[in-house]
Amino acid sequence: MKIVTIVGARPQFVKAAMVSRAIHEYNKKNETPYEELLLHTGQHYDTNMSDIFFNSMGIPQPAWQLQCGNGTHGEMTGRMLIEIEKILLDTLPDYVLVYGDTNSTLAGALAASKLHIPVVHVEAGLRSFNKQMPEEINRILTDHMATILCCPTFAAVRHLANEGIQEGVHHVGDVMYDAALTFGKLADTSSDMLDRLKLTSKEFRICTVHRAENTDSPERISGIVDAIKEISSLSCPTVLPLHPRTRNCLEKQGLLHSLESHEGIRIIPPISFLDMVMLEKHAATILTDSGGVQKEAYFHHTPCITLRDETEWVETVEAGWNQIAGYKKENILHCLGKRPERKEILEYGTGSASKNIIDLL
């Protein structure tokens, strides 16, 4: 059986690593192996945000590496669709495997469905109910094209049912929890981020901001920047790995210098997944607008504050590990001062989501 896996952004690399490992384990025990071919769209083309993830996690090099990282959403998705279709016509796989909610996800699902190749969507059924987010459009359309829908939560299953999608829907658990278990211990022995940045465990915060709804809104990014400056100090600094687009937006809006000159803020380039895990495990608090980082915070039992007005991962809020703050400084400071009661989230599974996906195939 031949599978073409399509990835293009950091979280997809991590998820693909786990499913690729599950395929490898399956092949060791079965006479009829899976052949997995990796297609990297190049959506994240910066070396620190693509090659470094393959190298640090042992993911095999892609069979194809496109250069589709520039342009508007339409341009990017259109170029991907053209190139992916050519590859699928040439290889004719049994399945196309896509992850999450990026332009790469949508282009891969659309190319495959037009060619009547079954689509497997990992992280199906997630909804923010905010159609201003490009990711929300991508995930809805992908779910309606998918043949096998692998849901990480029971809420995701319900969302699909509400949209009339019930066939091929499976609750498999969360592949990112698989990754947290696998790479959490590895980070302790492989990452020297705390030493490099001269940080003490639980005496620093980490903040990531990359979503267009924040970076492209002067009001929202200014509120977030004001909050970061307010909460940062020499005794409890904030580490800020800057996505290239975020850096450009901050510079254009005249906000970058005030962050760079603040003695309690450590601005660093994008980092490897293992270095990020190391920071997440040892941070006192994580502030983020990333869906993946919200979950990673829970996996490492670090409180999270979400810099958005909603989340796809409602169970992290219900379990007390995550608070929705939005962008206003006073709301962010209020959330930092709260200590909600926290409990475990059982629906993410036991670390076997990747195996469950391969068993479905």
Coordinates of C-alpha atoms in Angstrom, one line a residue, residues 32 77 79 82 89 92 121 124 126 140 162 191 210 258-259 261 267 332 357:
T32 CA 2.8 -6.5 3.3
T77 CA -2.7 27.2 -2.5
R79 CA 0.7 26.6 -6.9
I82 CA -0.9 22.3 -9.5
L89 CA -0.9 11.5 -11.1
L92 CA -1.2 7.1 -7.9
H121 CA -7.3 13.9 7.6
A124 CA -10.3 16.3 11.7
L126 CA -11.6 20.9 15.0
I140 CA -13.9 22.7 7.2
N162 CA -23.4 18.6 13.4
S191 CA 18.5 20.5 24.3
H210 CA 2.2 34.3 14.6
S258 CA 10.7 48.6 22.3
L259 CA 10.8 44.8 22.7
S261 CA 15.5 47.2 24.2
I267 CA 14.0 37.7 21.4
I332 CA -3.8 39.1 29.9
I357 CA -4.5 5.7 12.6

